[in-house]
Amino acid sequence: MNGRIRSSVSVSWQRHWLGLLLLAVVLLAVPFVAALGGQAWVRIANFAILYMFLALGLNIVVGYAGLLDLGYVAFYAVGAYTYALLASPHFGIHLPFWVILPLGAGLACVFGVLLGAPTLKLRGDYLAIVTLGFGEIVRIFMNNLNAPINVTNGAQGITLIDPIRIGDFSFAQTSTFLGVTLSGPQKYYFLLVALALLVIVVNIRLQDSRIGRAWQAIREDEVAAKACGINTRNIKLLAFAMGASFGGIAGGIFSAMQGFVSPESFSLMESITILAMVVLGGMGHIPGVILGAVLLTGLPEALRYGIEPLQRALFGRMIIDPESLRMLVFGLALVLVMRFRPAGLWPSSQRRRELAESAD
Amino acid sequence: MNQVPLLLEAHEVAKHFGGVKALHDVSLTIRRGEIYGLIGPNGAGKTTFFNCLTGLYKNESGHFIFDGVKLEADAPHKAAAVGIARTFQNIRLFGNMTAIENVMVGRHLRTHAGVFGAITRNPTTRAEEAAIARRAEELLHYVGIHERAHDYAKHLSYGDQRRLEIARALATEPKLLALDEPAAGMNGTETEALRVLVEGICRDGVTVLLIEHDVKLVMGLCGRVAVLDYGEKICEDVPVVVQKDPRVIEAYLGGSVA
Amino acid sequence: MDTLLQQLINGLTLGAVYALVALGYTMVYGIIGLINFAHGEVVMIGTMVAFTVIVSLASSGMSPLLILGVGLLVSVVVCMVLGWALERVAYRPLRHAPRLTPLITAIGMSIVLQNVAMIIWGRNYITFPPMINKQIYEIGGASFTNVQVAIVSLAALVMLGLIYLVHRTRIGMAMRATAQNPHVASLMGVDINRVIAMAFIIGSALGAVAGCMVGSYYEIAHYQMGFMLGLKAFTAAVLGGIGNLAGAMAGGLLLGLIEALGAGYIGDLTGDFLGSHYQDIFAFIVLIIVLMFRPSGLFGERTGDRA
């Protein structure tokens, strides 16, 4: 960005190296601590990181370029199905992950461009609806493309998807190195952490770049941005396509990790959840988005494990279906956070100022 | 280098809004290196002319020849690319970006780093970023607001915002700088400082097209002036002649020209 | 030939419902520029309330038509209150927030309403008790029922009422003025808050009517039914030019027809590659195409772009 900001970053590095060290230790410890409560907890941690990855991918689209994408999950689905179809007994194809993941990302990117090119000139709300519609179209196709030719196996989904495997090293099995035993989910945990760090670096570096400034300029005043010589359509398309590619990668990992995909995983609710992570946390602010992802993955799980015992303790029996109560709390959280912290839970100081001033 | 003496030729440019003729076959020529004024009463079509020239509107008929080439500017960013930069009547800065960032955005057009460069931060990109920042600082110096470089654009004073907008426009390396009422809302001191700045810009080789309400400023600054009234050019000449033209005096109801 | 006529009749019925729901979207969008995501849920609540009223009165010995009428009335009142409360509690505090904020709130409200409905009415499909003796008429090989006739004529009646309201009453005039320019309207003494509240209340009332129609047409209801219905109705509103009342009506009818015809003929068109379970994609494909070529909808948009 500029000298002042860059130097403030390096200052904070020096000041916070202890914090970073602590963070690294925590990141290393999480899968082992979580495993004490069972592998299910490691899987929850994995999902939190996968969502973090998705949310940071969407942050480029929504937070940086200011484009409201309500069909983000469609790109996630494209990546997931690409992996599932090319690495499972369904078609008898078993390509290695390093071929399929980039392929899935590329395909998602192509879809992003195809959808974005004609629609990005539209006003924000219309874009939201078009992307939402696109998400639904993709889901409907996945649900129904099992006849007359069975492509997606319909609502049953695709099973027995290959895990990520490097030579003989499979991410699905437990193995021991240097005296440390790692379960499948724990291995995926470290893979996901690496990917998450990658997407964080991408986010940070994009923000402080020529492209990042162009995105911010478009968000601030599109007409002025054009007058400065920015080809706004292409620059927006770039954000859209990049977000889509990240969605594609996340989808591939999801497929490999679960070993199973079905259209149910790619509902509109999923898109909304990811968007909510970005907005609740603090649009365009990387720590905020991470917080949003962790909270919104953790909160439902906490509610799942908390509501049932709570109800039994209070009423002696289950009064309200925990699943709907969980969603109810989620919905209320969206409403309340928007009402009382419209810039998100952890907005960048800049965004906070923006809001404070636009309020009057 | 064989340069055409005319930087911009407008040929019978016309623009309607519904049934209203905002511009009626306006033709004018701007010479390289001059400060050209475009004046006229409110609603005379000055800004509409600007918007057609900079690709914000599409004129129904007529065309522009810029730097010897017919302008196919159907989009503002293309106009900026061929070398036409502009400011806006109602200042349009990127309010939540700092002053220097605003100018850095202006460098977008003349720099190249893409996503790959941004992510890898390779030497080429780092060098380019440094050059962008350096040039932006220079331009802030040039317009005289360098001490506000790290303030948010929206926190600058009115006069400084006008200057920042000019710096941002200059960052695109224009051949023609089109200023839409830069003195609007300025007091006498600020207007005088603006006059000095615009003269300097012209001296440094940028041709200036100036839309202005402040007739005194236009008359003092411009080499030649065109007057628009009801979308038609009623007069084009050196200020002294324009000032005495009866049609101009009538357009202004005899009042404010004198 | 007989299928064509049949699909047209079905499309007309469906379209009447879409049109009523689309009006709710378009009125709110036209005035405050908000996509009220929760509107589909208001329609769903309307269906559910009517269901509850009808079921609880079914054994009271009242005449079926009267029960139906009471069900409709209660449902309309409940939805009006709900629409008013939504605006008052969720949207009004955010009126000057950035555009994304109220949209997220709307999504949140939609989730809340859905799950409240699930807690009250359960997660299973509920069957609407048939209160009208269904009669089937035949015309040129196609058949239609008295329920369909009732739906289409009631929709027409309600829309006429709305047109009267908007063009002939003071509040209607205030609404039109606000849609044109809220600032100027308020300077002219229009109570903007009241106008916005009215848009929500009227839209919700129309939604409740539509909800009762859907219930009696399909004879089932489900807590998630509002989502797809709302999405399609919004599509219809965009199709007709959002903010434009006549456009919403026309867009609704058009979308109903497109869907019915599409579902009827998609098999023939694609050589049986795609079947009628693709019915739901038509709305979106139409939406994308319309927005690509006519971003302001088929019948234009209110003047002035506040984006």
PDB file of N, CA and C in Angstrom, chain A residues 209-213 235 238, chain B residues 108 110-118 122 124-126 128-129 132:
ATOM      1  N   SER A 209      -2.448  -3.978  -3.085  1.00  0.00           N
ATOM      2  CA  SER A 209      -1.865  -4.052  -4.425  1.00  0.00           C
ATOM      3  C   SER A 209      -2.625  -3.149  -5.373  1.00  0.00           C
ATOM      4  N   ARG A 210      -2.120  -3.057  -6.564  1.00  0.00           N
ATOM      5  CA  ARG A 210      -2.774  -2.256  -7.587  1.00  0.00           C
ATOM      6  C   ARG A 210      -4.211  -2.743  -7.792  1.00  0.00           C
ATOM      7  N   ILE A 211      -4.376  -4.056  -7.833  1.00  0.00           N
ATOM      8  CA  ILE A 211      -5.709  -4.619  -8.046  1.00  0.00           C
ATOM      9  C   ILE A 211      -6.597  -4.338  -6.835  1.00  0.00           C
ATOM     10  N   GLY A 212      -6.022  -4.512  -5.645  1.00  0.00           N
ATOM     11  CA  GLY A 212      -6.794  -4.274  -4.432  1.00  0.00           C
ATOM     12  C   GLY A 212      -7.283  -2.833  -4.348  1.00  0.00           C
ATOM     13  N   ARG A 213      -6.407  -1.900  -4.730  1.00  0.00           N
ATOM     14  CA  ARG A 213      -6.821  -0.487  -4.718  1.00  0.00           C
ATOM     15  C   ARG A 213      -7.934  -0.252  -5.721  1.00  0.00           C
ATOM     16  N   ILE A 235     -12.159  -5.732 -13.862  1.00  0.00           N
ATOM     17  CA  ILE A 235     -11.609  -5.838 -12.512  1.00  0.00           C
ATOM     18  C   ILE A 235     -12.600  -6.533 -11.580  1.00  0.00           C
ATOM     19  N   LEU A 238     -12.539 -10.168 -12.380  1.00  0.00           N
ATOM     20  CA  LEU A 238     -11.352 -10.782 -11.782  1.00  0.00           C
ATOM     21  C   LEU A 238     -11.659 -11.231 -10.355  1.00  0.00           C
TER      22      LEU A 238
ATOM     23  N   HIS B 108      -3.282   3.457 -11.916  1.00  0.00           N
ATOM     24  CA  HIS B 108      -3.721   2.133 -12.359  1.00  0.00           C
ATOM     25  C   HIS B 108      -3.509   1.937 -13.859  1.00  0.00           C
ATOM     26  N   ARG B 110      -1.564   3.289 -16.000  1.00  0.00           N
ATOM     27  CA  ARG B 110      -0.222   3.257 -16.575  1.00  0.00           C
ATOM     28  C   ARG B 110       0.669   2.222 -15.907  1.00  0.00           C
ATOM     29  N   THR B 111       0.086   1.337 -15.115  1.00  0.00           N
ATOM     30  CA  THR B 111       0.877   0.276 -14.485  1.00  0.00           C
ATOM     31  C   THR B 111       0.245  -1.068 -14.825  1.00  0.00           C
ATOM     32  N   HIS B 112       0.939  -2.137 -14.468  1.00  0.00           N
ATOM     33  CA  HIS B 112       0.525  -3.416 -15.043  1.00  0.00           C
ATOM     34  C   HIS B 112       0.330  -4.562 -14.076  1.00  0.00           C
ATOM     35  N   ALA B 113       0.809  -4.458 -12.850  1.00  0.00           N
ATOM     36  CA  ALA B 113       0.801  -5.615 -11.961  1.00  0.00           C
ATOM     37  C   ALA B 113      -0.578  -6.254 -11.899  1.00  0.00           C
ATOM     38  N   GLY B 114      -0.603  -7.565 -12.044  1.00  0.00           N
ATOM     39  CA  GLY B 114      -1.872  -8.287 -11.972  1.00  0.00           C
ATOM     40  C   GLY B 114      -1.939  -9.073 -10.690  1.00  0.00           C
ATOM     41  N   VAL B 115      -2.869 -10.016 -10.655  1.00  0.00           N
ATOM     42  CA  VAL B 115      -3.056 -10.823  -9.461  1.00  0.00           C
ATOM     43  C   VAL B 115      -1.800 -11.611  -9.132  1.00  0.00           C
ATOM     44  N   PHE B 116      -1.195 -12.169 -10.147  1.00  0.00           N
ATOM     45  CA  PHE B 116      -0.016 -12.986  -9.916  1.00  0.00           C
ATOM     46  C   PHE B 116       1.086 -12.164  -9.245  1.00  0.00           C
ATOM     47  N   GLY B 117       1.331 -10.992  -9.808  1.00  0.00           N
ATOM     48  CA  GLY B 117       2.351 -10.128  -9.235  1.00  0.00           C
ATOM     49  C   GLY B 117       2.009  -9.727  -7.807  1.00  0.00           C
ATOM     50  N   ALA B 118       0.720  -9.436  -7.585  1.00  0.00           N
ATOM     51  CA  ALA B 118       0.293  -9.005  -6.255  1.00  0.00           C
ATOM     52  C   ALA B 118       0.542 -10.111  -5.234  1.00  0.00           C
ATOM     53  N   ASN B 122       6.762 -10.230  -6.631  1.00  0.00           N
ATOM     54  CA  ASN B 122       8.060 -10.403  -7.290  1.00  0.00           C
ATOM     55  C   ASN B 122       8.743  -9.044  -7.444  1.00  0.00           C
ATOM     56  N   THR B 124       9.612  -7.219  -9.912  1.00  0.00           N
ATOM     57  CA  THR B 124       8.967  -6.285 -10.850  1.00  0.00           C
ATOM     58  C   THR B 124       7.806  -5.562 -10.169  1.00  0.00           C
ATOM     59  N   THR B 125       6.968  -6.337  -9.490  1.00  0.00           N
ATOM     60  CA  THR B 125       5.802  -5.740  -8.839  1.00  0.00           C
ATOM     61  C   THR B 125       6.218  -4.787  -7.733  1.00  0.00           C
ATOM     62  N   ARG B 126       7.228  -5.218  -6.949  1.00  0.00           N
ATOM     63  CA  ARG B 126       7.659  -4.343  -5.849  1.00  0.00           C
ATOM     64  C   ARG B 126       8.205  -3.030  -6.395  1.00  0.00           C
ATOM     65  N   GLU B 128       7.395  -1.665  -9.201  1.00  0.00           N
ATOM     66  CA  GLU B 128       6.282  -0.885  -9.729  1.00  0.00           C
ATOM     67  C   GLU B 128       5.515  -0.204  -8.597  1.00  0.00           C
ATOM     68  N   GLU B 129       5.262  -0.960  -7.527  1.00  0.00           N
ATOM     69  CA  GLU B 129       4.559  -0.384  -6.378  1.00  0.00           C
ATOM     70  C   GLU B 129       5.309   0.831  -5.839  1.00  0.00           C
ATOM     71  N   ILE B 132       4.862   3.684  -8.122  1.00  0.00           N
ATOM     72  CA  ILE B 132       3.509   4.245  -7.994  1.00  0.00           C
ATOM     73  C   ILE B 132       3.455   5.183  -6.787  1.00  0.00           C
TER      74      ILE B 132
END
